[in-house]
Amino acid sequence: MATIAFLLNGIPQRCEVSPDTSILTLLREHLAETGTKEGCASGDCGACTVAIGELAADIQGFASANACITPAPQLQGKHLVTVEGLAKEGQLHPAQEAMIECHGSQCGFCTPGIVMSLFTLHDELTQRPAPLTPERLEATLGGNLCRCTGYRPIREAALRMNDLPFERPQWYDAALTEAECLPSLTAATDASSFFAQPQSLVELTQLRQAAPQARLVAGGTDLWLESTQRLAQLDQLIDISRVAELLTVEEATLERQAGWWIGAGVTYTKLEPLFNKHFPTFAHLLHRLGSQQIRNRGTMGGNIANASPIGDTPPVLLVLGAYVELANTYGNRCIALEDFFLDYKKTALAADEVISRIFIPQAPKDSQLRIWKLSKRREDDISAVLGAFSYRVEQGVLHDVRIAFGGMAAIPKRAQAAEKALEGSNISVEAFRAAQQALEVDFQPMSDVRGSQQYRQQAAKNLLERLYLSLLTPDQEVMLHAYAH
């Protein structure tokens, strides 16, 4: 069991929970706060959305999260806000008032989660005023599914709420007293059940060595599905979300290449500014990788460690020539990412190692990056096939061609035969036909619920066709945004 101290709507709480208790379970079953609803139990529908804030004086604001897949012990020392806490002395929060005025609630089941997403948007706009663009609005609400399909009044409520008067609730600036605070969660690693929360890489690797059977958790956006979907017990957990060395992004040089070391615990949300500036196509993919609730929690390190053949970031990192740093108590080693994935869910990570950082080289001058994801739902869905393409065009000839796919093999994998067919070739029908045929050498995909073998093989060929057409008309490439008019 783990004892955690945190604020709930400004009120200090001290709770004892099992390692695999979710915030949703904590709220509904331990604290009898039932305004937060369970919809999908997989982080897809947003009915369980809550807001989590830091108590540090230099960190302001709240971030949305899916309570159903967020570990409750990670609330240690944080401020949790739920729909019950928004009103002040009977005066509704603007997000609530606007939903009423604009008739944004129908059956009402999803409404608390929508209101909480709007609360975080209102909080952000209050602290950092900026135009509420369609993209920004849809990024906020993209993880909230309305069972009654009442999206237009919900959008209207989002636009309306900033025109309503607002007084910050007293709990907004609440803090835990020194007497109420608890130190970071520590654990006896020989115990049958524990939740450990190391603060440094040294502590993390020592824990990893002492308890190699324990599961590592960062955002929990994938791991927690084992609990909610498969009903598995997660008895021994090591939380990496507070390891200082894993939370940094820094410019560096590796193998004579300039680039960035990205800590394995850095969330997608914190990566967006870097990607928007240097890898805009990659930044665009993040908005299809998951909802804002997921991006606020999920990490690229977790996406790599999970070793799923349909993870969205590994194919992109493969074509960018990324490296991964693995650490244990004896030091660290750095390997090319393409050497990290060995077989389905098998990696080069030793039992006593953790992923500490990922190195992404700066894109060479004049290089281009294209990423296309095929999924049944446009947003917040798992890939059937994802293709990533990096290349340079010099006088109509392709150079430095790198192609990688997800969903086409047991691991994220480069299409080396297809690369060879295009390298040094003119942009021509013949070259791309040869590359399409080479894909049959590179991959023999499997069939599953997301697509048959035949579909995946044809889809990958079609993405090469799309690349060819994009090269013919470089000024007409259209990146479909997440929002619709």
XYZ file of C-alpha atoms in Angstrom:
485
model
C 0.000 0.000 0.000
C 1.037 3.612 -0.552
C 0.088 6.604 1.589
C -0.357 9.767 -0.445
C -0.978 13.382 0.536
C -2.541 15.765 -1.970
C -5.157 18.470 -2.381
C -8.622 17.697 -3.703
C -10.358 20.904 -4.731
C -8.205 22.745 -2.204
C -8.854 20.355 0.680
C -5.906 18.325 2.039
C -6.314 14.580 1.692
C -4.318 11.677 3.017
C -5.208 8.290 1.552
C -3.822 4.785 1.615
C -4.162 3.028 -1.723
C -2.825 -0.037 -3.496
C -0.162 0.574 -6.172
C -2.566 -0.011 -9.067
C -5.394 2.223 -7.832
C -6.439 4.731 -10.469
C -7.506 8.289 -9.714
C -11.007 7.350 -10.865
C -11.209 4.483 -8.380
C -9.780 6.703 -5.645
C -12.434 9.351 -6.283
C -15.456 7.128 -6.648
C -14.733 4.267 -4.253
C -12.484 5.797 -1.597
C -13.598 9.440 -1.423
C -17.245 9.096 -2.598
C -16.732 11.850 -5.195
C -18.906 10.495 -8.003
C -19.092 13.485 -10.338
C -16.230 12.010 -12.352
C -17.641 9.257 -14.576
C -16.241 6.067 -16.037
C -16.944 5.662 -19.729
C -14.454 3.519 -21.635
C -11.852 2.792 -18.920
C -9.154 3.160 -21.572
C -8.531 6.902 -21.887
C -10.549 7.297 -25.084
C -13.868 8.945 -24.218
C -12.866 11.660 -21.736
C -15.848 11.197 -19.401
C -13.410 10.797 -16.507
C -11.359 13.927 -17.255
C -9.902 15.688 -14.219
C -7.354 18.485 -13.828
C -4.009 18.081 -12.067
C -1.857 20.976 -10.917
C 1.555 21.325 -9.352
C 1.920 22.844 -5.903
C 5.313 24.397 -6.685
C 5.150 28.181 -6.527
C 6.869 28.620 -9.899
C 4.490 26.293 -11.769
C 1.017 27.575 -12.495
C -2.007 26.069 -14.131
C -3.771 22.747 -14.454
C -3.478 20.001 -17.066
C -6.257 17.645 -18.076
C -5.845 13.906 -17.530
C -7.899 10.742 -17.864
C -8.613 9.638 -14.306
C -9.332 6.053 -15.393
C -5.726 5.386 -16.466
C -3.761 7.735 -14.198
C -2.143 6.100 -11.154
C -3.529 7.552 -7.934
C -0.132 7.421 -6.131
C 1.170 9.949 -8.657
C -1.051 12.536 -6.942
C 1.494 12.694 -4.129
C 2.089 16.414 -3.464
C -0.193 17.590 -6.274
C -3.533 19.365 -6.589
C -6.443 17.397 -8.055
C -9.489 19.329 -9.277
C -12.784 17.660 -10.149
C -16.110 18.933 -11.375
C -17.396 19.154 -7.784
C -14.866 21.865 -6.967
C -15.491 24.377 -9.739
C -18.414 26.348 -8.334
C -17.742 29.056 -5.750
C -20.407 29.592 -3.102
C -23.132 28.588 -5.518
C -21.669 30.578 -8.425
C -20.907 28.251 -11.305
C -17.570 28.320 -13.081
C -17.783 29.939 -16.551
C -17.241 26.518 -18.143
C -20.324 25.215 -16.328
C -22.419 28.337 -16.899
C -21.591 28.394 -20.614
C -22.557 24.742 -21.023
C -25.966 25.577 -19.520
C -26.496 28.732 -21.565
C -25.515 27.007 -24.823
C -27.475 23.804 -24.085
C -24.267 21.801 -24.249
C -25.470 18.969 -22.028
C -27.920 16.321 -23.183
C -27.852 12.964 -21.372
C -25.171 14.484 -19.148
C -22.953 11.426 -18.727
C -20.008 12.905 -20.611
C -20.643 16.468 -19.391
C -18.388 16.451 -16.285
C -15.388 15.448 -18.405
C -16.185 18.079 -21.025
C -16.551 20.732 -18.341
C -13.158 19.773 -16.889
C -11.496 20.061 -20.303
C -13.100 23.486 -20.714
C -11.907 24.401 -17.226
C -8.288 23.719 -18.174
C -8.749 25.744 -21.377
C -10.279 28.638 -19.415
C -7.439 28.455 -16.908
C -4.857 28.572 -19.684
C -6.562 31.470 -21.462
C -6.846 33.381 -18.186
C -3.146 33.040 -17.407
C -1.823 33.292 -20.958
C -4.371 35.157 -23.089
C -4.269 34.190 -26.751
C -6.776 33.806 -29.583
C -8.993 30.760 -29.276
C -8.365 29.286 -32.708
C -10.312 26.293 -34.067
C -7.151 24.199 -33.738
C -6.706 25.137 -30.101
C -10.351 24.465 -29.296
C -10.348 21.079 -30.985
C -7.061 20.130 -29.347
C -8.713 20.782 -25.987
C -11.916 18.872 -26.729
C -10.470 16.191 -29.013
C -10.367 13.679 -26.172
C -13.984 14.168 -25.115
C -16.579 12.106 -26.944
C -20.190 13.210 -26.627
C -22.534 10.230 -26.507
C -25.375 12.416 -27.765
C -23.275 13.996 -30.595
C -23.992 17.508 -29.331
C -20.708 19.011 -30.438
C -21.945 22.320 -31.847
C -23.388 23.653 -28.555
C -20.280 22.396 -26.742
C -18.090 24.395 -29.120
C -20.337 27.394 -28.599
C -19.951 26.988 -24.847
C -16.175 27.015 -25.227
C -16.366 30.278 -27.157
C -18.866 31.771 -24.721
C -17.209 30.987 -21.379
C -14.517 33.679 -21.599
C -17.199 36.365 -21.826
C -18.658 35.347 -18.472
C -17.540 36.861 -15.134
C -15.105 34.776 -13.139
C -13.799 34.863 -9.600
C -11.147 32.348 -8.761
C -12.272 29.867 -6.098
C -10.413 30.112 -2.806
C -8.921 26.662 -3.326
C -7.052 27.820 -6.416
C -4.023 29.000 -4.442
C -4.248 26.364 -1.728
C -1.132 24.498 -0.659
C -0.236 21.644 1.609
C 1.269 22.699 4.922
C 4.595 21.283 5.979
C 2.805 19.049 8.458
C 0.525 17.687 5.760
C 3.279 16.969 3.238
C 4.757 13.533 2.791
C 8.156 12.739 1.333
C 8.331 11.051 -2.038
C 7.048 7.519 -1.994
C 9.729 4.998 -1.141
C 9.485 1.269 -1.082
C 10.992 -1.863 0.355
C 11.709 -3.632 -2.903
C 11.471 -7.042 -1.287
C 7.810 -6.363 -0.481
C 5.146 -8.111 -2.519
C 3.410 -4.809 -3.215
C 4.922 -1.314 -3.518
C 4.834 1.973 -5.401
C 8.208 3.715 -5.518
C 8.792 7.284 -6.667
C 12.523 7.940 -7.154
C 13.731 11.506 -7.637
C 17.052 10.847 -9.388
C 18.475 8.508 -11.991
C 20.740 6.986 -9.348
C 17.708 6.106 -7.202
C 15.844 4.783 -10.231
C 18.621 2.468 -11.396
C 19.166 1.195 -7.856
C 15.473 0.362 -7.601
C 15.572 -1.256 -11.012
C 18.486 -3.443 -9.988
C 16.843 -4.424 -6.711
C 13.441 -5.132 -8.264
C 13.832 -6.022 -11.973
C 10.372 -7.596 -11.913
C 8.701 -4.264 -11.043
C 6.923 -2.382 -13.820
C 8.026 1.121 -14.772
C 5.311 3.736 -15.179
C 5.480 7.261 -16.568
C 2.139 8.486 -17.901
C 0.463 5.104 -17.594
C -1.449 5.695 -20.823
C -0.682 2.197 -22.080
C 0.396 0.249 -18.999
C -2.804 1.013 -17.093
C -4.888 -0.725 -19.758
C -3.555 -3.984 -18.332
C -5.479 -3.106 -15.182
C -8.647 -1.632 -16.679
C -9.007 -3.898 -19.720
C -7.290 -7.150 -18.741
C -8.006 -6.825 -14.993
C -4.368 -7.634 -14.209
C -2.862 -6.671 -10.864
C 0.043 -4.233 -10.968
C 1.545 -4.876 -7.553
C 5.074 -3.517 -7.945
C 5.485 -0.179 -9.676
C 8.353 2.267 -10.069
C 7.219 5.739 -11.096
C 9.744 7.568 -13.301
C 7.717 10.779 -13.639
C 9.771 12.657 -11.011
C 13.278 11.561 -11.957
C 14.958 14.900 -12.629
C 17.367 13.647 -15.317
C 14.486 12.138 -17.301
C 12.536 15.406 -17.487
C 14.968 17.556 -19.470
C 15.393 18.532 -23.121
C 18.826 19.814 -24.064
C 20.779 20.618 -27.195
C 23.784 18.375 -27.694
C 26.055 16.673 -30.212
C 26.312 12.921 -30.695
C 28.372 11.109 -33.320
C 29.230 14.538 -34.777
C 25.550 15.288 -35.239
C 23.852 18.242 -33.603
C 20.509 17.494 -32.057
C 18.613 17.120 -28.805
C 18.674 14.746 -25.878
C 15.087 14.196 -24.762
C 14.493 12.685 -21.345
C 12.414 9.518 -21.310
C 9.935 11.173 -18.927
C 9.249 14.263 -21.049
C 5.585 14.409 -22.047
C 4.340 14.953 -25.580
C 2.841 18.276 -24.530
C 6.256 19.533 -23.452
C 7.775 18.310 -26.721
C 5.361 20.236 -28.924
C 7.276 23.574 -28.931
C 10.504 21.847 -30.007
C 8.767 19.801 -32.690
C 6.742 22.758 -33.952
C 9.984 24.616 -34.585
C 12.221 21.856 -35.928
C 9.950 18.954 -36.959
C 6.518 20.427 -37.770
C 5.348 17.242 -39.468
C 6.195 15.297 -36.306
C 4.342 17.900 -34.236
C 1.302 17.394 -36.446
C 1.444 13.652 -35.796
C 1.280 14.238 -32.044
C -2.245 15.585 -32.459
C -3.237 12.299 -34.031
C -1.292 10.213 -31.535
C -3.764 10.874 -28.748
C -5.982 13.404 -27.070
C -4.728 16.340 -25.067
C -5.335 14.301 -21.927
C -3.016 11.617 -23.338
C -0.400 14.105 -24.561
C -0.312 15.703 -21.116
C 0.672 12.342 -19.623
C 2.247 10.135 -22.289
C 5.976 10.118 -23.048
C 8.097 9.226 -26.045
C 10.261 7.095 -23.762
C 7.208 5.050 -22.860
C 6.194 4.714 -26.499
C 9.634 3.258 -27.265
C 9.856 1.038 -24.166
C 6.419 -0.395 -24.899
C 7.913 -1.773 -28.140
C 4.542 -1.992 -29.835
C 4.719 -2.584 -33.607
C 2.016 0.066 -33.982
C 3.520 2.738 -31.730
C 3.380 6.057 -33.556
C 6.722 7.670 -32.722
C 9.253 4.844 -33.364
C 8.916 4.803 -37.199
C 9.510 8.563 -37.261
C 12.486 8.288 -34.933
C 13.923 5.526 -37.130
C 13.958 7.706 -40.231
C 15.403 10.587 -38.221
C 18.300 8.353 -37.135
C 17.537 8.518 -33.396
C 19.585 6.920 -30.647
C 18.498 5.664 -27.248
C 20.505 5.785 -24.029
C 20.119 2.892 -21.611
C 21.230 3.278 -17.992
C 21.870 1.024 -15.003
C 23.825 1.279 -11.769
C 27.119 0.780 -13.632
C 26.662 3.578 -16.149
C 24.983 3.929 -19.495
C 25.255 2.834 -23.110
C 23.949 4.420 -26.281
C 22.632 2.429 -29.254
C 20.900 3.276 -32.502
C 17.164 2.974 -32.115
C 16.968 0.487 -34.986
C 19.117 -1.866 -32.896
C 16.808 -1.519 -29.889
C 13.813 -3.429 -31.278
C 14.561 -7.156 -31.548
C 11.224 -8.957 -31.947
C 7.605 -8.546 -30.934
C 7.679 -6.769 -27.559
C 11.359 -7.728 -27.180
C 14.089 -5.112 -26.951
C 17.781 -4.745 -26.198
C 16.925 -3.397 -22.735
C 18.527 -5.531 -20.020
C 16.591 -6.476 -16.889
C 18.474 -3.938 -14.777
C 18.356 -1.097 -17.331
C 16.023 1.809 -17.972
C 15.666 4.105 -20.959
C 17.093 7.400 -19.766
C 17.168 9.591 -22.902
C 16.491 9.661 -26.628
C 18.731 11.566 -29.024
C 17.123 13.080 -32.112
C 19.607 14.472 -34.646
C 18.872 17.800 -36.226
C 17.498 17.267 -39.720
C 20.137 17.836 -42.437
C 19.746 20.912 -44.573
C 17.135 20.542 -47.324
C 15.888 17.223 -45.967
C 12.167 16.579 -46.014
C 10.024 14.592 -43.599
C 6.637 13.099 -44.407
C 4.495 11.125 -41.958
C 1.141 9.557 -42.761
C -0.973 7.612 -40.305
C -3.871 5.367 -41.299
C -6.425 4.621 -38.595
C -10.136 3.946 -38.390
C -10.757 7.152 -36.476
C -8.904 10.288 -37.387
C -8.023 11.346 -33.846
C -7.078 9.522 -30.676
C -6.840 6.131 -32.375
C -4.270 3.395 -32.878
C -2.550 3.036 -36.241
C -3.315 0.314 -38.712
C -0.300 1.466 -40.737
C 2.011 4.422 -40.219
C 4.619 5.427 -42.775
C 7.523 7.822 -42.183
C 9.706 9.103 -45.035
C 12.861 11.203 -44.872
C 14.800 12.282 -47.974
C 16.533 15.055 -49.909
C 15.840 16.067 -53.487
C 18.750 17.453 -55.464
C 18.178 18.315 -59.135
C 15.284 15.885 -59.315
C 17.241 13.004 -57.724
C 16.416 11.395 -54.368
C 19.184 11.184 -51.755
C 19.472 10.031 -48.131
C 16.221 8.098 -48.417
C 14.996 6.546 -45.165
C 11.619 4.820 -44.911
C 10.077 3.162 -41.879
C 6.684 1.676 -41.129
C 4.646 0.763 -38.102
C 2.037 -1.983 -38.322
C 3.913 -3.876 -41.026
C 6.072 -6.203 -38.920
C 6.524 -7.474 -35.382
C 8.576 -4.339 -34.676
C 8.758 -0.784 -36.031
C 11.053 -1.358 -38.991
C 12.872 0.365 -41.827
C 12.031 -0.585 -45.389
C 15.599 -1.030 -46.560
C 14.807 -2.674 -49.912
C 12.416 0.146 -50.764
C 15.020 2.678 -49.664
C 17.570 1.082 -51.979
C 15.129 1.227 -54.879
C 14.690 4.980 -54.450
C 18.176 6.065 -53.392
C 19.856 7.964 -56.237
C 16.807 7.588 -58.485
C 14.931 10.220 -60.410
C 11.417 11.004 -59.240
C 9.681 8.707 -61.692
C 6.875 6.187 -61.946
C 9.405 3.429 -62.586
C 11.435 4.161 -59.434
C 8.380 4.197 -57.218
C 6.931 1.060 -58.793
C 10.216 -0.661 -57.971
C 10.020 0.642 -54.399
C 6.458 -0.626 -54.056
C 7.519 -4.070 -55.210
C 10.458 -3.953 -52.802
C 8.027 -3.561 -49.904
C 7.064 -7.196 -50.430
C 10.669 -8.084 -49.647
C 10.771 -5.788 -46.634
C 7.510 -6.843 -44.995
C 5.103 -9.724 -44.568
C 2.521 -8.062 -42.295
C 0.050 -9.942 -40.140
C -3.725 -9.713 -40.144
C -5.622 -8.502 -37.091
C -8.691 -6.472 -36.130
C -7.178 -3.275 -37.529
C -6.380 -4.603 -40.966
C -5.685 -7.694 -43.014
C -2.292 -8.596 -44.391
C -3.476 -7.660 -47.870
C -4.825 -4.311 -46.685
C -1.614 -3.403 -44.921
C 0.579 -4.372 -47.858
C -1.555 -2.329 -50.242
C -1.811 0.577 -47.806
C 1.979 0.782 -47.503
C 2.275 0.796 -51.298
C -0.344 3.520 -51.443
C 1.649 5.663 -49.037
C 4.619 5.375 -51.383
C 2.283 6.453 -54.179
C 1.242 9.412 -52.058
C 4.888 10.301 -51.543
C 5.419 10.203 -55.302
C 2.446 12.474 -55.951
C 3.624 14.851 -53.216
C 7.028 15.089 -54.854
C 5.406 15.944 -58.187
C 3.404 18.770 -56.613
C 5.423 19.910 -53.569
C 3.461 23.137 -53.146
C 0.113 21.379 -52.963
C 0.662 19.027 -50.056
C -2.250 19.353 -47.654
C -1.914 18.396 -43.996
C -5.394 17.684 -42.710
C -5.915 19.349 -39.369
C -7.775 17.831 -36.493
C -10.590 20.338 -36.610
C -13.497 20.510 -39.015
C -15.794 23.369 -40.000
